[in-house]
Coordinates of C-alpha atoms and ligand atoms in Angstrom, one line a residue:
X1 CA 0.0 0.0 0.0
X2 CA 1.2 3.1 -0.7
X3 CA -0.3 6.1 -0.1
X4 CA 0.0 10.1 -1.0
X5 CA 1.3 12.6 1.6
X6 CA 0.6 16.8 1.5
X7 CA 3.0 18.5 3.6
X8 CA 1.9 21.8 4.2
X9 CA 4.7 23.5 5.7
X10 CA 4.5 27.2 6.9
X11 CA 7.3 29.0 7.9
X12 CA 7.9 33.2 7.9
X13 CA 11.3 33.2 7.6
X14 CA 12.6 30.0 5.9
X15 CA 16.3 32.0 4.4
X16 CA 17.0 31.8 8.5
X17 CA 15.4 28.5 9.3
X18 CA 17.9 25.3 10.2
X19 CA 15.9 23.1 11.6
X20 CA 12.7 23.3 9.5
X21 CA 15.1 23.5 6.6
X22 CA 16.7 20.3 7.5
X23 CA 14.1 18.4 8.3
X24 CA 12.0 19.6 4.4
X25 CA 15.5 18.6 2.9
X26 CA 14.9 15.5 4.2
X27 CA 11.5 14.6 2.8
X28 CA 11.0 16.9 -0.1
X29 CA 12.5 14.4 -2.5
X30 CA 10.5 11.4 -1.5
X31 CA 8.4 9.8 -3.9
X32 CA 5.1 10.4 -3.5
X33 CA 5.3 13.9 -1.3
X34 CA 3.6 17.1 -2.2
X35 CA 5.0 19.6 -0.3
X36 CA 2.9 23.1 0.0
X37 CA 5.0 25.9 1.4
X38 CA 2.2 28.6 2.5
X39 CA 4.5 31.5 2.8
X40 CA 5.9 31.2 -0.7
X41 CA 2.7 30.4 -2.6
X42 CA 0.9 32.9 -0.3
X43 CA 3.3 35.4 0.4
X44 CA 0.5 38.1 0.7
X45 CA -1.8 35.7 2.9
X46 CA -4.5 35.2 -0.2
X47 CA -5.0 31.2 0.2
X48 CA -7.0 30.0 -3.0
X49 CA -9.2 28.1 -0.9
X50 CA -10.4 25.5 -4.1
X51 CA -6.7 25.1 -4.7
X52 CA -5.9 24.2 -1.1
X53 CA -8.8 21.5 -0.6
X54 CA -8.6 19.9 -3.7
X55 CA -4.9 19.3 -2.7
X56 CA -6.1 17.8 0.8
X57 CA -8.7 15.8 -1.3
X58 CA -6.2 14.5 -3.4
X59 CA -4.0 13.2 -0.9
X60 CA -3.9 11.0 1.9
X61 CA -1.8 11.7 4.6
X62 CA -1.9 15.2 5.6
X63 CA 1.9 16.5 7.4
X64 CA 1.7 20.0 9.0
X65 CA 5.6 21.0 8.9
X66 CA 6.2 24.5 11.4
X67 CA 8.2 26.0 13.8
X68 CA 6.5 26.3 17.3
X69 CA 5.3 29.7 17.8
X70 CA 3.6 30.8 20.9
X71 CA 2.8 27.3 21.6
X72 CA 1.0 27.3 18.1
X73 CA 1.6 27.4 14.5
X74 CA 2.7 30.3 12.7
X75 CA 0.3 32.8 11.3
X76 CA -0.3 31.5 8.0
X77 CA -0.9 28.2 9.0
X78 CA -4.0 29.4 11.3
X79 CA -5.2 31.7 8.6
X80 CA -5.3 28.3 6.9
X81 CA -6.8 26.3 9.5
X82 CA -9.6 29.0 9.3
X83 CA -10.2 29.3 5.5
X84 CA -9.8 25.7 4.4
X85 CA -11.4 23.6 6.7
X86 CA -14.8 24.7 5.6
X87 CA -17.9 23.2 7.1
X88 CA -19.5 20.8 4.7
X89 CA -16.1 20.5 3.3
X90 CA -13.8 19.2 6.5
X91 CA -16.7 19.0 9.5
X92 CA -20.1 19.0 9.7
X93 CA -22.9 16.4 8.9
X94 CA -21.7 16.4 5.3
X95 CA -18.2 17.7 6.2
X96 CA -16.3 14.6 5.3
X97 CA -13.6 15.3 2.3
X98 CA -11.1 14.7 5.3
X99 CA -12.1 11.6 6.5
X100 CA -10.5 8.6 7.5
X101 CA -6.9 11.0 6.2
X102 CA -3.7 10.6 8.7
X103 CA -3.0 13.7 10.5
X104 CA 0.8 14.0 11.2
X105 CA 1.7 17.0 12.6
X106 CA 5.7 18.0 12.3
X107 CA 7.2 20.7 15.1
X108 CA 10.3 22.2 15.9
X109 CA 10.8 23.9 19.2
X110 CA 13.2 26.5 20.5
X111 CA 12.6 25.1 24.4
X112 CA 14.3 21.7 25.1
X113 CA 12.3 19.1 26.5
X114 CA 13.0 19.5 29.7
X115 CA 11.2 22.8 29.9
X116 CA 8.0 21.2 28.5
X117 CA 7.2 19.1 31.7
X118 CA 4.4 20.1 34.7
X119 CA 7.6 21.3 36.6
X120 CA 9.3 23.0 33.8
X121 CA 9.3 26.8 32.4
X122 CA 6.4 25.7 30.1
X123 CA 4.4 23.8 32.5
X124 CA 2.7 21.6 29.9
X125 CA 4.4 19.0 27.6
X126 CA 4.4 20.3 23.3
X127 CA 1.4 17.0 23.2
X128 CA -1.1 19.0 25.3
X129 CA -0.2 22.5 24.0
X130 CA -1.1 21.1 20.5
X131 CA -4.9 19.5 21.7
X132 CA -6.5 22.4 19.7
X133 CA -4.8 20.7 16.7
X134 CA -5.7 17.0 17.9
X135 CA -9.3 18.6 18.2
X136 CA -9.1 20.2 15.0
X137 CA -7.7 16.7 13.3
X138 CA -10.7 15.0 15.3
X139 CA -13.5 17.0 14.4
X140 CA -12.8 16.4 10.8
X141 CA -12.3 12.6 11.2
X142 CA -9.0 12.5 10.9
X143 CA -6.5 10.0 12.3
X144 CA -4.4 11.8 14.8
X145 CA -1.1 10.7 15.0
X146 CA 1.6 11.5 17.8
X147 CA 3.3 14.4 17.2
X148 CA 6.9 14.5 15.6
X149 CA 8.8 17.0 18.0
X150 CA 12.5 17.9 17.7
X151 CA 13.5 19.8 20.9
X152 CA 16.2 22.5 21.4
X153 CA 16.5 23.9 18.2
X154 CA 18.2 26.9 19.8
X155 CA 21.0 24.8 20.8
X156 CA 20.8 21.5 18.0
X157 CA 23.8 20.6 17.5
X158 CA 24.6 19.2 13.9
X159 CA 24.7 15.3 14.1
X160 CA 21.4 15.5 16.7
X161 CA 19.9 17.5 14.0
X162 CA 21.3 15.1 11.1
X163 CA 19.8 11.7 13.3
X164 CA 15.7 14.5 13.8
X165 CA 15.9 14.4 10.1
X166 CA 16.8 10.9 9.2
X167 CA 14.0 9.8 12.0
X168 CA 11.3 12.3 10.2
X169 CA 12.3 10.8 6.5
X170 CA 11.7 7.4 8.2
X171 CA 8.4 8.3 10.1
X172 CA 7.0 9.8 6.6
X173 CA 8.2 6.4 4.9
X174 CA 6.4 4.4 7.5
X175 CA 3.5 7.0 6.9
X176 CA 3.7 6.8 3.3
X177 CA 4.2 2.6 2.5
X178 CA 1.7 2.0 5.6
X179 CA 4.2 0.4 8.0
X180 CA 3.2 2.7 10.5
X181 CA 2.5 1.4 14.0
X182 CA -1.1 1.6 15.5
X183 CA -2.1 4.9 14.6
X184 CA -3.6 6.9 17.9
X185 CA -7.2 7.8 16.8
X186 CA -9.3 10.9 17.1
X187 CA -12.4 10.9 19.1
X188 CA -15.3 9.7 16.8
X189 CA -17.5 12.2 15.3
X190 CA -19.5 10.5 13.5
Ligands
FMN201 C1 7.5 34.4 17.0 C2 8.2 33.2 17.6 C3 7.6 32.5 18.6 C4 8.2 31.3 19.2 N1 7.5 30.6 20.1 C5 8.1 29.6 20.7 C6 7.4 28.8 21.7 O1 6.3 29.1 22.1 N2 8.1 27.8 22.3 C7 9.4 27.4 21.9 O2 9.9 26.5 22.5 N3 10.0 28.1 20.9 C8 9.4 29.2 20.3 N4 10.1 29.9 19.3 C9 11.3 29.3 18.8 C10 11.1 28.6 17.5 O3 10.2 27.5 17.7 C11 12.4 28.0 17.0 O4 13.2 29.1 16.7 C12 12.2 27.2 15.7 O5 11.4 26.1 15.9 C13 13.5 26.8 15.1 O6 13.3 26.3 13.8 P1 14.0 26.9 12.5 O7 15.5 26.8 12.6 O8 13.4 26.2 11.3 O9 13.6 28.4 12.5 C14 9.5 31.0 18.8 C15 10.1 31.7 17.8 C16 9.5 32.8 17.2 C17 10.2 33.6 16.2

């Protein structure tokens, strides 16, 4: 089985990006990907709306690729969220062009992962900070899966950043030729 990944990736300032950039280097080659760089084909926020479903339509594994910001994605990639995911097109009674479609969210983080703990700086691990996307993923039938997180981007050193993106080209393989384990699933909304 193989099946046909979107990675919409969002990113406001990818000439100074490193680890974003390392990781899309890693998978943008791979048979079978379609990646979607927002803030390139958007640069003036404009989202062609048919354009952007009819790629999620066409595909079947749906990777969000962005830098943490605020605990969230960047800008563009909630402008998305809000334009796209229409109801009768991603949720609602006849909502379901998204159904049944993996939901692999992608995130690099400044913090390291000992400051996204109940005693650390952040107080809450990067999992539950991203439960509005886990909801969002849910409410349109989506299968959630855990997220891929690469920690301390602030301080990544070369070879850890080298073994993120050779584990993110394998988890999009596994994705991608349906060798993935047990997928966590979304709450029903049927
Ligand atoms: C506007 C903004 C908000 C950010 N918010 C967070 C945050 O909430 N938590 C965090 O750990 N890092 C935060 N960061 C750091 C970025 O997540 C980090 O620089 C990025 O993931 C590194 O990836 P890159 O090399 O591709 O830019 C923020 C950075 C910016 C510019």
């Amino acid at each position: 089985m193989t099946r046909s990944i979107l990675l919409t990736f969002a990113h406001p300032a990818y000439h100074k990006s490193k680890a974003n950039r390392a990781l899309l280097e890693a998978v943008q080659t791979l048979d079978h990907v379609t990646v979607n760089d927002l803030y390139e084909a958007y640069p003036d926020f404009m989202i062609d709306v048919p354009r952007e479903q009819e790629l999620l339509v066409n595909h079947e594994v749906l990777v969000f690729q962005h830098p943490f910001y605020w605990y969230s994605t960047p800008a563009h990639l909630k402008e998305w969220f809000d334009l796209v995911l229409t109801h009768g097109f991603a949720y609602g009674q006849d909502g379901m062009a998204l159904s049944g479609k993996i939901w692999q969210s992608a995130i690099t983080v400044g913090g390291g992962a000992e400051a996204y703990v109940s005693s650390g700086v952040n107080s809450f691990s990067v999992p539950e900070l991203l439960r509005p996307l886990q909801a969002t993923a849910g409410l349109c039938r989506c299968v959630w899966q855990e997220p891929f997180v690469v920690y301390g981007c602030h301080t990544i050193t070369e070879p850890e950043l080298t073994a993120a993106s050779e584990s993110y080209r394998a988890r999009l393989i596994a994705l991608r030729d349906g060798t993935v384990a047990a997928p966590i699933t979304s709450p029903s909304h049927a």
